mmCIF file of C-alpha atoms in Angstrom:
data_model
loop_
_atom_site.group_PDB
_atom_site.id
_atom_site.type_symbol
_atom_site.label_atom_id
_atom_site.label_comp_id
_atom_site.label_asym_id
_atom_site.label_seq_id
_atom_site.Cartn_x
_atom_site.Cartn_y
_atom_site.Cartn_z
ATOM 1 C CA UNK U 237 0.399 -6.799 1.137
ATOM 2 C CA UNK U 238 3.405 -5.839 -1.136
ATOM 3 C CA UNK U 239 5.340 -9.497 -0.889
ATOM 4 C CA UNK U 240 7.080 -10.653 -3.855
ATOM 5 C CA UNK U 241 6.475 -14.335 -4.292
ATOM 6 C CA UNK U 242 2.867 -15.618 -4.491
ATOM 7 C CA UNK U 243 0.673 -17.267 -2.503
ATOM 8 C CA UNK U 244 -2.463 -19.080 -2.140
ATOM 9 C CA UNK U 245 -6.095 -16.970 -2.250
ATOM 10 C CA UNK U 246 -6.876 -17.423 1.925
ATOM 11 C CA UNK U 247 -10.117 -18.896 2.998
ATOM 12 C CA UNK U 248 -12.035 -15.751 4.006
ATOM 13 C CA UNK U 249 -15.246 -17.179 5.907
ATOM 14 C CA UNK U 250 -16.816 -15.285 8.327
ATOM 15 C CA UNK U 251 -15.729 -14.014 11.334
ATOM 16 C CA UNK U 252 -14.929 -11.273 13.632
ATOM 17 C CA UNK U 253 -11.470 -10.369 11.549
ATOM 18 C CA UNK U 254 -14.121 -9.569 8.634
ATOM 19 C CA UNK U 255 -16.640 -7.280 10.318
ATOM 20 C CA UNK U 256 -15.444 -3.906 8.997
ATOM 21 C CA UNK U 257 -15.470 -4.671 5.194
ATOM 22 C CA UNK U 258 -19.119 -6.270 6.078
ATOM 23 C CA UNK U 259 -20.105 -3.256 7.865
ATOM 24 C CA UNK U 260 -19.300 -0.818 6.314
ATOM 25 C CA UNK U 261 -21.803 1.593 7.027
ATOM 26 C CA UNK U 262 -22.112 0.537 10.537
ATOM 27 C CA UNK U 263 -20.442 3.958 11.930
ATOM 28 C CA UNK U 264 -21.974 6.383 9.751
ATOM 29 C CA UNK U 265 -23.760 7.459 12.631
ATOM 30 C CA UNK U 266 -20.694 7.880 14.778
ATOM 31 C CA UNK U 267 -18.940 11.271 13.046
ATOM 32 C CA UNK U 268 -15.111 11.227 13.318
ATOM 33 C CA UNK U 269 -15.527 7.468 13.796
ATOM 34 C CA UNK U 270 -16.861 6.920 10.697
ATOM 35 C CA UNK U 271 -13.332 8.401 8.961
ATOM 36 C CA UNK U 272 -11.425 5.858 10.753
ATOM 37 C CA UNK U 273 -13.412 3.008 9.657
ATOM 38 C CA UNK U 274 -12.709 4.168 6.408
ATOM 39 C CA UNK U 275 -8.881 4.740 6.836
ATOM 40 C CA UNK U 276 -8.361 1.115 8.462
ATOM 41 C CA UNK U 277 -9.444 -0.376 5.375
ATOM 42 C CA UNK U 278 -6.331 0.678 3.088
ATOM 43 C CA UNK U 279 -4.041 -0.864 1.152
ATOM 44 C CA UNK U 280 -0.525 -1.706 3.557
ATOM 45 C CA UNK U 281 2.533 -3.319 3.842
ATOM 46 C CA UNK U 282 2.573 -7.057 4.729
ATOM 47 C CA UNK U 283 -0.827 -6.356 6.421
ATOM 48 C CA UNK U 284 0.969 -5.079 9.340
ATOM 49 C CA UNK U 285 -2.225 -2.034 9.524
ATOM 50 C CA UNK U 286 0.577 0.312 10.947
ATOM 51 C CA UNK U 287 -1.193 2.942 12.334
ATOM 52 C CA UNK U 288 -2.854 4.456 15.591
ATOM 53 C CA UNK U 289 -5.774 7.033 15.463
ATOM 54 C CA UNK U 290 -6.304 9.945 18.052
ATOM 55 C CA UNK U 291 -9.521 11.116 17.413
ATOM 56 C CA UNK U 292 -11.655 14.257 19.145
ATOM 57 C CA UNK U 293 -14.748 16.107 17.325
ATOM 58 C CA UNK U 294 -12.550 18.425 15.383
ATOM 59 C CA UNK U 295 -9.534 16.782 15.096
ATOM 60 C CA UNK U 296 -7.947 13.146 13.997
ATOM 61 C CA UNK U 297 -4.186 13.055 14.731
ATOM 62 C CA UNK U 298 -2.547 10.040 12.830
ATOM 63 C CA UNK U 299 0.412 7.836 13.956
ATOM 64 C CA UNK U 300 2.709 5.801 12.367
ATOM 65 C CA UNK U 301 3.367 2.671 14.668
ATOM 66 C CA UNK U 302 6.538 1.810 14.204
ATOM 67 C CA UNK U 303 6.576 -1.369 16.581
ATOM 68 C CA UNK U 304 4.537 -2.948 13.714
ATOM 69 C CA UNK U 305 7.656 -2.588 11.532
ATOM 70 C CA UNK U 306 9.215 -4.936 9.321
ATOM 71 C CA UNK U 307 12.621 -4.964 10.775
ATOM 72 C CA UNK U 308 15.411 -5.425 7.237
ATOM 73 C CA UNK U 309 12.584 -6.039 4.774
ATOM 74 C CA UNK U 310 12.213 -2.051 5.378
ATOM 75 C CA UNK U 311 14.945 -0.752 6.863
ATOM 76 C CA UNK U 312 13.995 2.665 7.079
ATOM 77 C CA UNK U 313 10.263 3.112 7.554
ATOM 78 C CA UNK U 314 9.394 3.779 3.993
ATOM 79 C CA UNK U 315 6.845 1.275 3.472
ATOM 80 C CA UNK U 316 5.053 1.733 6.716
ATOM 81 C CA UNK U 317 4.969 5.654 6.277
ATOM 82 C CA UNK U 318 3.709 4.846 2.549
ATOM 83 C CA UNK U 319 1.072 2.795 4.191
ATOM 84 C CA UNK U 320 -0.200 5.007 6.754
ATOM 85 C CA UNK U 321 -0.680 7.829 3.368
ATOM 86 C CA UNK U 322 -2.968 4.626 2.272
ATOM 87 C CA UNK U 323 -5.177 4.926 5.239
ATOM 88 C CA UNK U 324 -4.669 8.865 5.067
ATOM 89 C CA UNK U 325 -6.264 8.999 1.471
ATOM 90 C CA UNK U 326 -8.906 7.090 2.632
ATOM 91 C CA UNK U 327 -9.728 8.983 6.150
ATOM 92 C CA UNK U 328 -9.681 12.027 3.631
ATOM 93 C CA UNK U 329 -12.309 10.641 1.057
ATOM 94 C CA UNK U 330 -14.670 9.677 3.957
ATOM 95 C CA UNK U 331 -14.423 12.785 5.467
ATOM 96 C CA UNK U 332 -16.965 15.574 2.832
ATOM 97 C CA UNK U 333 -18.793 12.028 2.859
ATOM 98 C CA UNK U 334 -19.875 12.341 6.417
ATOM 99 C CA UNK U 335 -20.163 16.051 6.200
ATOM 100 C CA UNK U 336 -16.787 16.917 6.941
ATOM 101 C CA UNK U 337 -14.701 19.563 5.809
ATOM 102 C CA UNK U 338 -10.731 18.327 6.850
ATOM 103 C CA UNK U 339 -7.633 20.954 6.568
ATOM 104 C CA UNK U 340 -4.497 18.469 6.334
ATOM 105 C CA UNK U 341 -0.860 19.203 7.954
ATOM 106 C CA UNK U 342 1.879 15.818 7.498
ATOM 107 C CA UNK U 343 4.448 16.484 9.831
ATOM 108 C CA UNK U 344 7.741 16.911 8.505
ATOM 109 C CA UNK U 345 11.017 15.026 8.908
ATOM 110 C CA UNK U 346 13.416 12.131 7.326
ATOM 111 C CA UNK U 347 12.466 8.471 7.220
ATOM 112 C CA UNK U 348 15.319 6.918 9.908
ATOM 113 C CA UNK U 349 15.620 2.994 10.756
ATOM 114 C CA UNK U 350 13.389 2.027 13.867
ATOM 115 C CA UNK U 351 14.772 2.729 17.417
ATOM 116 C CA UNK U 352 15.264 -0.424 19.513
ATOM 117 C CA UNK U 353 11.816 0.020 21.025
ATOM 118 C CA UNK U 354 10.015 2.409 19.086
ATOM 119 C CA UNK U 355 6.915 4.485 19.499
ATOM 120 C CA UNK U 356 4.061 5.633 17.746
ATOM 121 C CA UNK U 357 5.406 9.115 15.273
ATOM 122 C CA UNK U 358 2.870 11.511 14.798
ATOM 123 C CA UNK U 359 2.252 11.636 11.036
ATOM 124 C CA UNK U 360 -0.190 13.513 9.856
ATOM 125 C CA UNK U 361 -3.393 15.705 12.029
ATOM 126 C CA UNK U 362 -6.888 16.472 9.839
ATOM 127 C CA UNK U 363 -8.935 19.063 11.568
ATOM 128 C CA UNK U 364 -12.361 19.140 11.014
ATOM 129 C CA UNK U 365 -15.319 21.117 10.760
ATOM 130 C CA UNK U 366 -19.051 21.168 9.182
ATOM 131 C CA UNK U 367 -19.547 20.614 5.972
ATOM 132 C CA UNK U 368 -22.033 19.525 2.996
ATOM 133 C CA UNK U 369 -22.541 15.350 3.109
ATOM 134 C CA UNK U 370 -20.290 14.861 -0.958
ATOM 135 C CA UNK U 371 -19.645 11.667 -1.662
ATOM 136 C CA UNK U 372 -17.341 9.976 -4.722
ATOM 137 C CA UNK U 373 -16.684 7.188 -6.716
ATOM 138 C CA UNK U 374 -13.641 6.691 -5.156
ATOM 139 C CA UNK U 375 -15.249 7.054 -1.431
ATOM 140 C CA UNK U 376 -17.609 4.153 -2.570
ATOM 141 C CA UNK U 377 -14.907 1.832 -3.883
ATOM 142 C CA UNK U 378 -13.069 1.602 -0.318
ATOM 143 C CA UNK U 379 -15.253 -1.526 0.593
ATOM 144 C CA UNK U 380 -14.684 -3.595 -2.405
ATOM 145 C CA UNK U 381 -11.135 -2.548 -3.194
ATOM 146 C CA UNK U 382 -8.757 -5.836 -2.293
ATOM 147 C CA UNK U 383 -4.852 -6.625 -4.038
ATOM 148 C CA UNK U 384 -5.609 -9.290 -6.390
ATOM 149 C CA UNK U 385 -2.744 -11.761 -6.543
ATOM 150 C CA UNK U 386 -4.080 -14.359 -9.249
ATOM 151 C CA UNK U 387 -3.647 -14.534 -12.858
ATOM 152 C CA UNK U 388 -5.171 -11.530 -14.844
ATOM 153 C CA UNK U 389 -7.004 -11.717 -18.096
ATOM 154 C CA UNK U 390 -3.423 -10.966 -20.403
ATOM 155 C CA UNK U 391 -5.405 -10.926 -23.425
ATOM 156 C CA UNK U 392 -7.647 -8.513 -22.408
ATOM 157 C CA UNK U 393 -6.506 -4.566 -23.121
ATOM 158 C CA UNK U 394 -7.475 -1.515 -20.262
ATOM 159 C CA UNK U 395 -9.132 1.139 -22.153
ATOM 160 C CA UNK U 396 -8.308 4.351 -23.082
ATOM 161 C CA UNK U 397 -10.551 6.399 -21.346
ATOM 162 C CA UNK U 398 -9.500 4.445 -17.656
ATOM 163 C CA UNK U 399 -5.303 4.697 -18.226
ATOM 164 C CA UNK U 400 -5.969 8.323 -18.948
ATOM 165 C CA UNK U 401 -7.855 8.678 -15.865
ATOM 166 C CA UNK U 402 -5.466 6.357 -13.608
ATOM 167 C CA UNK U 403 -2.594 9.370 -15.186
ATOM 168 C CA UNK U 404 -4.321 12.201 -13.879
ATOM 169 C CA UNK U 405 -4.737 10.670 -9.922
ATOM 170 C CA UNK U 406 -1.674 13.028 -9.343
ATOM 171 C CA UNK U 407 -3.085 16.298 -7.909
ATOM 172 C CA UNK U 408 -1.613 19.516 -8.942
ATOM 173 C CA UNK U 409 -0.545 19.530 -5.232
ATOM 174 C CA UNK U 410 1.448 17.227 -5.256
ATOM 175 C CA UNK U 411 4.260 17.975 -6.818
ATOM 176 C CA UNK U 412 6.821 15.902 -5.391
ATOM 177 C CA UNK U 413 5.184 13.033 -6.815
ATOM 178 C CA UNK U 414 5.056 11.245 -9.997
ATOM 179 C CA UNK U 415 3.417 8.337 -11.801
ATOM 180 C CA UNK U 416 5.126 6.557 -15.201
ATOM 181 C CA UNK U 417 2.450 3.945 -16.641
ATOM 182 C CA UNK U 418 4.099 1.647 -19.261
ATOM 183 C CA UNK U 419 1.878 0.058 -21.449
ATOM 184 C CA UNK U 420 4.603 -1.736 -24.271
ATOM 185 C CA UNK U 421 5.423 -5.011 -24.181
ATOM 186 C CA UNK U 422 8.882 -4.554 -24.506
ATOM 187 C CA UNK U 423 8.784 -2.279 -20.939
ATOM 188 C CA UNK U 424 6.647 -4.463 -19.002
ATOM 189 C CA UNK U 425 9.133 -7.277 -19.662
ATOM 190 C CA UNK U 426 12.148 -4.945 -18.652
ATOM 191 C CA UNK U 427 10.023 -4.546 -15.457
ATOM 192 C CA UNK U 428 9.347 -8.233 -15.285
ATOM 193 C CA UNK U 429 12.609 -8.864 -15.406
ATOM 194 C CA UNK U 430 13.597 -6.413 -12.374
ATOM 195 C CA UNK U 431 11.451 -7.424 -9.861
ATOM 196 C CA UNK U 432 12.014 -10.656 -10.519
ATOM 197 C CA UNK U 433 15.348 -10.371 -10.178
ATOM 198 C CA UNK U 434 15.335 -7.841 -7.500
ATOM 199 C CA UNK U 435 12.820 -9.861 -5.383
ATOM 200 C CA UNK U 436 14.704 -13.002 -5.646
ATOM 201 C CA UNK U 437 17.886 -11.375 -3.656
ATOM 202 C CA UNK U 438 16.158 -9.439 -1.465
ATOM 203 C CA UNK U 439 14.140 -12.238 -0.201
ATOM 204 C CA UNK U 440 17.401 -14.803 0.250
ATOM 205 C CA UNK U 441 18.777 -12.673 2.919
ATOM 206 C CA UNK U 442 18.063 -14.317 6.169
ATOM 207 C CA UNK U 443 17.168 -10.894 8.058
ATOM 208 C CA UNK U 444 15.156 -9.853 5.086
ATOM 209 C CA UNK U 445 13.096 -12.874 5.867
ATOM 210 C CA UNK U 446 12.980 -12.796 10.290
ATOM 211 C CA UNK U 447 11.465 -9.206 9.673
ATOM 212 C CA UNK U 448 8.742 -10.373 7.571
ATOM 213 C CA UNK U 449 8.072 -14.022 9.268
ATOM 214 C CA UNK U 450 6.134 -12.523 12.104
ATOM 215 C CA UNK U 451 3.575 -10.999 10.079
ATOM 216 C CA UNK U 452 2.523 -14.665 8.234
ATOM 217 C CA UNK U 453 -0.446 -16.470 9.734
ATOM 218 C CA UNK U 454 -0.512 -19.974 8.922
ATOM 219 C CA UNK U 455 -4.181 -21.207 9.894
ATOM 220 C CA UNK U 456 -7.734 -19.188 10.168
ATOM 221 C CA UNK U 457 -7.681 -19.310 13.473
ATOM 222 C CA UNK U 458 -4.754 -17.673 13.747
ATOM 223 C CA UNK U 459 -5.941 -15.264 11.122
ATOM 224 C CA UNK U 460 -9.378 -14.685 13.313
ATOM 225 C CA UNK U 461 -7.469 -14.753 16.495
ATOM 226 C CA UNK U 462 -4.981 -11.831 15.480
ATOM 227 C CA UNK U 463 -6.621 -9.847 12.445
ATOM 228 C CA UNK U 464 -3.461 -8.963 10.638
ATOM 229 C CA UNK U 465 -0.382 -10.231 8.836
ATOM 230 C CA UNK U 466 -0.908 -12.305 5.668
ATOM 231 C CA UNK U 467 -2.478 -15.761 5.267
ATOM 232 C CA UNK U 468 -0.098 -18.904 3.952
ATOM 233 C CA UNK U 469 -1.704 -21.110 2.509
ATOM 234 C CA UNK U 470 -0.483 -23.534 -0.418
ATOM 235 C CA UNK U 471 1.591 -22.088 -2.963
ATOM 236 C CA UNK U 472 -0.117 -20.565 -6.055
ATOM 237 C CA UNK U 473 0.247 -22.592 -9.051
ATOM 238 C CA UNK U 474 1.486 -19.845 -11.158
ATOM 239 C CA UNK U 475 5.197 -18.376 -11.031
ATOM 240 C CA UNK U 476 5.524 -14.710 -9.881
ATOM 241 C CA UNK U 477 6.186 -14.068 -13.321
ATOM 242 C CA UNK U 478 3.889 -15.527 -14.849
ATOM 243 C CA UNK U 479 1.202 -13.573 -12.292
ATOM 244 C CA UNK U 480 3.279 -10.569 -13.608
ATOM 245 C CA UNK U 481 2.833 -11.483 -16.956
ATOM 246 C CA UNK U 482 -0.934 -11.442 -17.182
ATOM 247 C CA UNK U 483 -0.983 -7.699 -16.286
ATOM 248 C CA UNK U 484 -1.532 -5.550 -19.206
ATOM 249 C CA UNK U 485 0.137 -1.981 -17.399
ATOM 250 C CA UNK U 486 2.782 -1.795 -14.605
ATOM 251 C CA UNK U 487 3.057 1.590 -13.028
ATOM 252 C CA UNK U 488 5.873 3.519 -10.941
ATOM 253 C CA UNK U 489 5.127 6.545 -8.207
ATOM 254 C CA UNK U 490 8.227 8.177 -7.977
ATOM 255 C CA UNK U 491 8.975 11.040 -5.470
ATOM 256 C CA UNK U 492 11.927 14.116 -5.561
ATOM 257 C CA UNK U 493 13.083 12.783 -2.175
ATOM 258 C CA UNK U 494 12.286 9.149 -1.566
ATOM 259 C CA UNK U 495 13.276 8.977 2.648
ATOM 260 C CA UNK U 496 10.983 12.337 3.063
ATOM 261 C CA UNK U 497 8.708 11.407 5.737
ATOM 262 C CA UNK U 498 6.196 13.841 3.980
ATOM 263 C CA UNK U 499 6.502 12.803 0.148
ATOM 264 C CA UNK U 500 6.153 9.082 1.121
ATOM 265 C CA UNK U 501 2.849 9.975 2.352
ATOM 266 C CA UNK U 502 1.879 11.838 -0.157
ATOM 267 C CA UNK U 503 2.621 8.993 -2.380
ATOM 268 C CA UNK U 504 0.298 6.487 -0.353
ATOM 269 C CA UNK U 505 -2.182 8.730 -0.664
ATOM 270 C CA UNK U 506 -1.738 8.473 -4.655
ATOM 271 C CA UNK U 507 -1.734 4.396 -4.752
ATOM 272 C CA UNK U 508 -4.645 4.453 -2.521
ATOM 273 C CA UNK U 509 -6.179 6.720 -5.008
ATOM 274 C CA UNK U 510 -5.227 4.803 -7.840
ATOM 275 C CA UNK U 511 -6.287 1.421 -6.564
ATOM 276 C CA UNK U 512 -9.707 2.638 -5.912
ATOM 277 C CA UNK U 513 -9.935 4.338 -9.251
ATOM 278 C CA UNK U 514 -9.438 0.505 -11.181
ATOM 279 C CA UNK U 515 -11.525 -0.916 -8.249
ATOM 280 C CA UNK U 516 -14.471 1.685 -9.583
ATOM 281 C CA UNK U 517 -13.572 0.575 -12.960
ATOM 282 C CA UNK U 518 -13.662 -3.105 -12.596
ATOM 283 C CA UNK U 519 -9.906 -3.501 -12.887
ATOM 284 C CA UNK U 520 -7.851 -5.803 -10.668
ATOM 285 C CA UNK U 521 -4.236 -4.293 -9.260
ATOM 286 C CA UNK U 522 -1.281 -5.881 -7.407
ATOM 287 C CA UNK U 523 1.813 -4.319 -5.720
ATOM 288 C CA UNK U 524 4.867 -5.812 -7.107
ATOM 289 C CA UNK U 525 7.578 -3.713 -4.838
ATOM 290 C CA UNK U 526 10.625 -5.907 -4.936
ATOM 291 C CA UNK U 527 12.743 -3.512 -6.873
ATOM 292 C CA UNK U 528 12.443 -0.110 -4.406
ATOM 293 C CA UNK U 529 12.141 -2.737 -1.519
ATOM 294 C CA UNK U 530 16.463 -4.062 -3.001
ATOM 295 C CA UNK U 531 17.081 0.018 -3.107
ATOM 296 C CA UNK U 532 16.610 0.136 0.378
ATOM 297 C CA UNK U 533 18.476 -3.115 0.836
ATOM 298 C CA UNK U 534 21.426 -1.961 -1.401
ATOM 299 C CA UNK U 535 21.473 1.517 0.926
ATOM 300 C CA UNK U 536 21.183 0.063 4.050
ATOM 301 C CA UNK U 537 24.301 -2.447 3.181
ATOM 302 C CA UNK U 538 26.327 0.007 1.574
ATOM 303 C CA UNK U 539 26.160 -1.333 -1.662
ATOM 304 C CA UNK U 540 26.477 -0.056 -5.128
ATOM 305 C CA UNK U 541 22.833 1.311 -6.017
ATOM 306 C CA UNK U 542 22.143 -0.782 -9.521
ATOM 307 C CA UNK U 543 18.672 -1.070 -8.742
ATOM 308 C CA UNK U 544 18.006 2.552 -8.873
ATOM 309 C CA UNK U 545 20.142 3.165 -11.909
ATOM 310 C CA UNK U 546 17.891 0.616 -13.552
ATOM 311 C CA UNK U 547 14.646 2.078 -13.049
ATOM 312 C CA UNK U 548 16.479 5.537 -14.193
ATOM 313 C CA UNK U 549 16.855 3.971 -16.945
ATOM 314 C CA UNK U 550 13.125 3.198 -17.471
ATOM 315 C CA UNK U 551 11.965 6.519 -16.087
ATOM 316 C CA UNK U 552 14.456 8.417 -18.231
ATOM 317 C CA UNK U 553 14.819 10.700 -15.713
ATOM 318 C CA UNK U 554 16.957 9.918 -12.332
ATOM 319 C CA UNK U 555 15.806 12.698 -10.332
ATOM 320 C CA UNK U 556 12.489 10.557 -9.541
ATOM 321 C CA UNK U 557 13.236 8.150 -7.207
ATOM 322 C CA UNK U 558 10.943 5.598 -7.012
ATOM 323 C CA UNK U 559 9.214 4.700 -4.320
ATOM 324 C CA UNK U 560 6.150 1.969 -5.373
ATOM 325 C CA UNK U 561 5.505 -0.336 -8.363
ATOM 326 C CA UNK U 562 2.010 -2.339 -9.225
ATOM 327 C CA UNK U 563 0.807 -4.077 -12.227
ATOM 328 C CA UNK U 564 -2.936 -3.647 -13.641
ATOM 329 C CA UNK U 565 -5.298 -5.941 -15.848
ATOM 330 C CA UNK U 566 -8.634 -7.698 -16.037
ATOM 331 C CA UNK U 567 -9.284 -10.504 -13.211
ATOM 332 C CA UNK U 568 -10.579 -13.676 -13.589
ATOM 333 C CA UNK U 569 -10.608 -14.549 -9.822
ATOM 334 C CA UNK U 570 -11.928 -11.821 -8.305
ATOM 335 C CA UNK U 571 -10.109 -10.447 -5.068
ATOM 336 C CA UNK U 572 -10.509 -10.944 -1.569
ATOM 337 C CA UNK U 573 -10.455 -9.185 1.445
ATOM 338 C CA UNK U 574 -7.872 -9.157 4.499
ATOM 339 C CA UNK U 575 -8.323 -9.223 8.321
ATOM 340 C CA UNK U 576 -8.544 -6.399 9.823
ATOM 341 C CA UNK U 577 -8.077 -5.203 13.542
ATOM 342 C CA UNK U 578 -10.772 -3.508 15.675
ATOM 343 C CA UNK U 579 -11.620 0.395 15.423
ATOM 344 C CA UNK U 580 -11.687 0.471 19.205
ATOM 345 C CA UNK U 581 -7.556 -1.678 18.521
ATOM 346 C CA UNK U 582 -6.717 0.982 16.791
ATOM 347 C CA UNK U 583 -7.295 3.891 19.025
ATOM 348 C CA UNK U 584 -4.652 5.865 20.852
#
């Protein structure tokens, strides 16, 4: 979830809403369904799980399920396609681990507001052929990756070798995606101020709040029944500023065109890769994307693009357009899983 304000850790317990995390290897013998299983366990905005899959023995079609949108919170479906990119990265990591070679085709297009009666939109084709099984540390981290919304250990620095590895999560063929990292205290303070200001402004809009309201779950029974959305418990005693301040590193993922579908999907893949790397190295991570969300908000309302200008002063290069922000550090409390719909529910 990229939600700005913290809430208490959900009561996970047992039940079918969390089966896919526990039964990670259950579909390892089911061919392409094992790849769908991996994709479902990806990061996604507000746990909307905005994906559908059409599966055959040699191809997986990945769709953005546009009816699972966030309304005015995500007016151009940017966060939806970013979430689809996260799922795609998991799927592509699972392909070689399950003995497949994968060839990817991304569907071109611009990000636009959802139609009144939105339908699934084809986002990516993954053509599969037999290959030698090859696993990886990132693939192994998939069932352990969880967003951590608690205070981090603010006194513990991230090691240099980890930061160096994080700097290299953008691959050579992802030329339209760039990762900016900020470690100095002055930089982290400036970013915290921007995110705090913009998050409050964004969530003060009643239409934005209506867009997210249907994704809040207020009881454990609701979590088990719906298997999506965000559990809203007691407020976290730490403020959002305190939570962000406890991070030791901020990251900003930028693209050349914030409203290009393929670039947005590639940016989502980069975030998923970064979060899995963090998981493999026992580093905690949390999205903090209020500043980018307010850029969409300013655009929707034809307001002066002040926030984009503030972020450009941080990066020093306005030609790179921010599409996602996060912070990392060492956890003081483990992150917890969020519910997931079953494989059968996401097959087209």
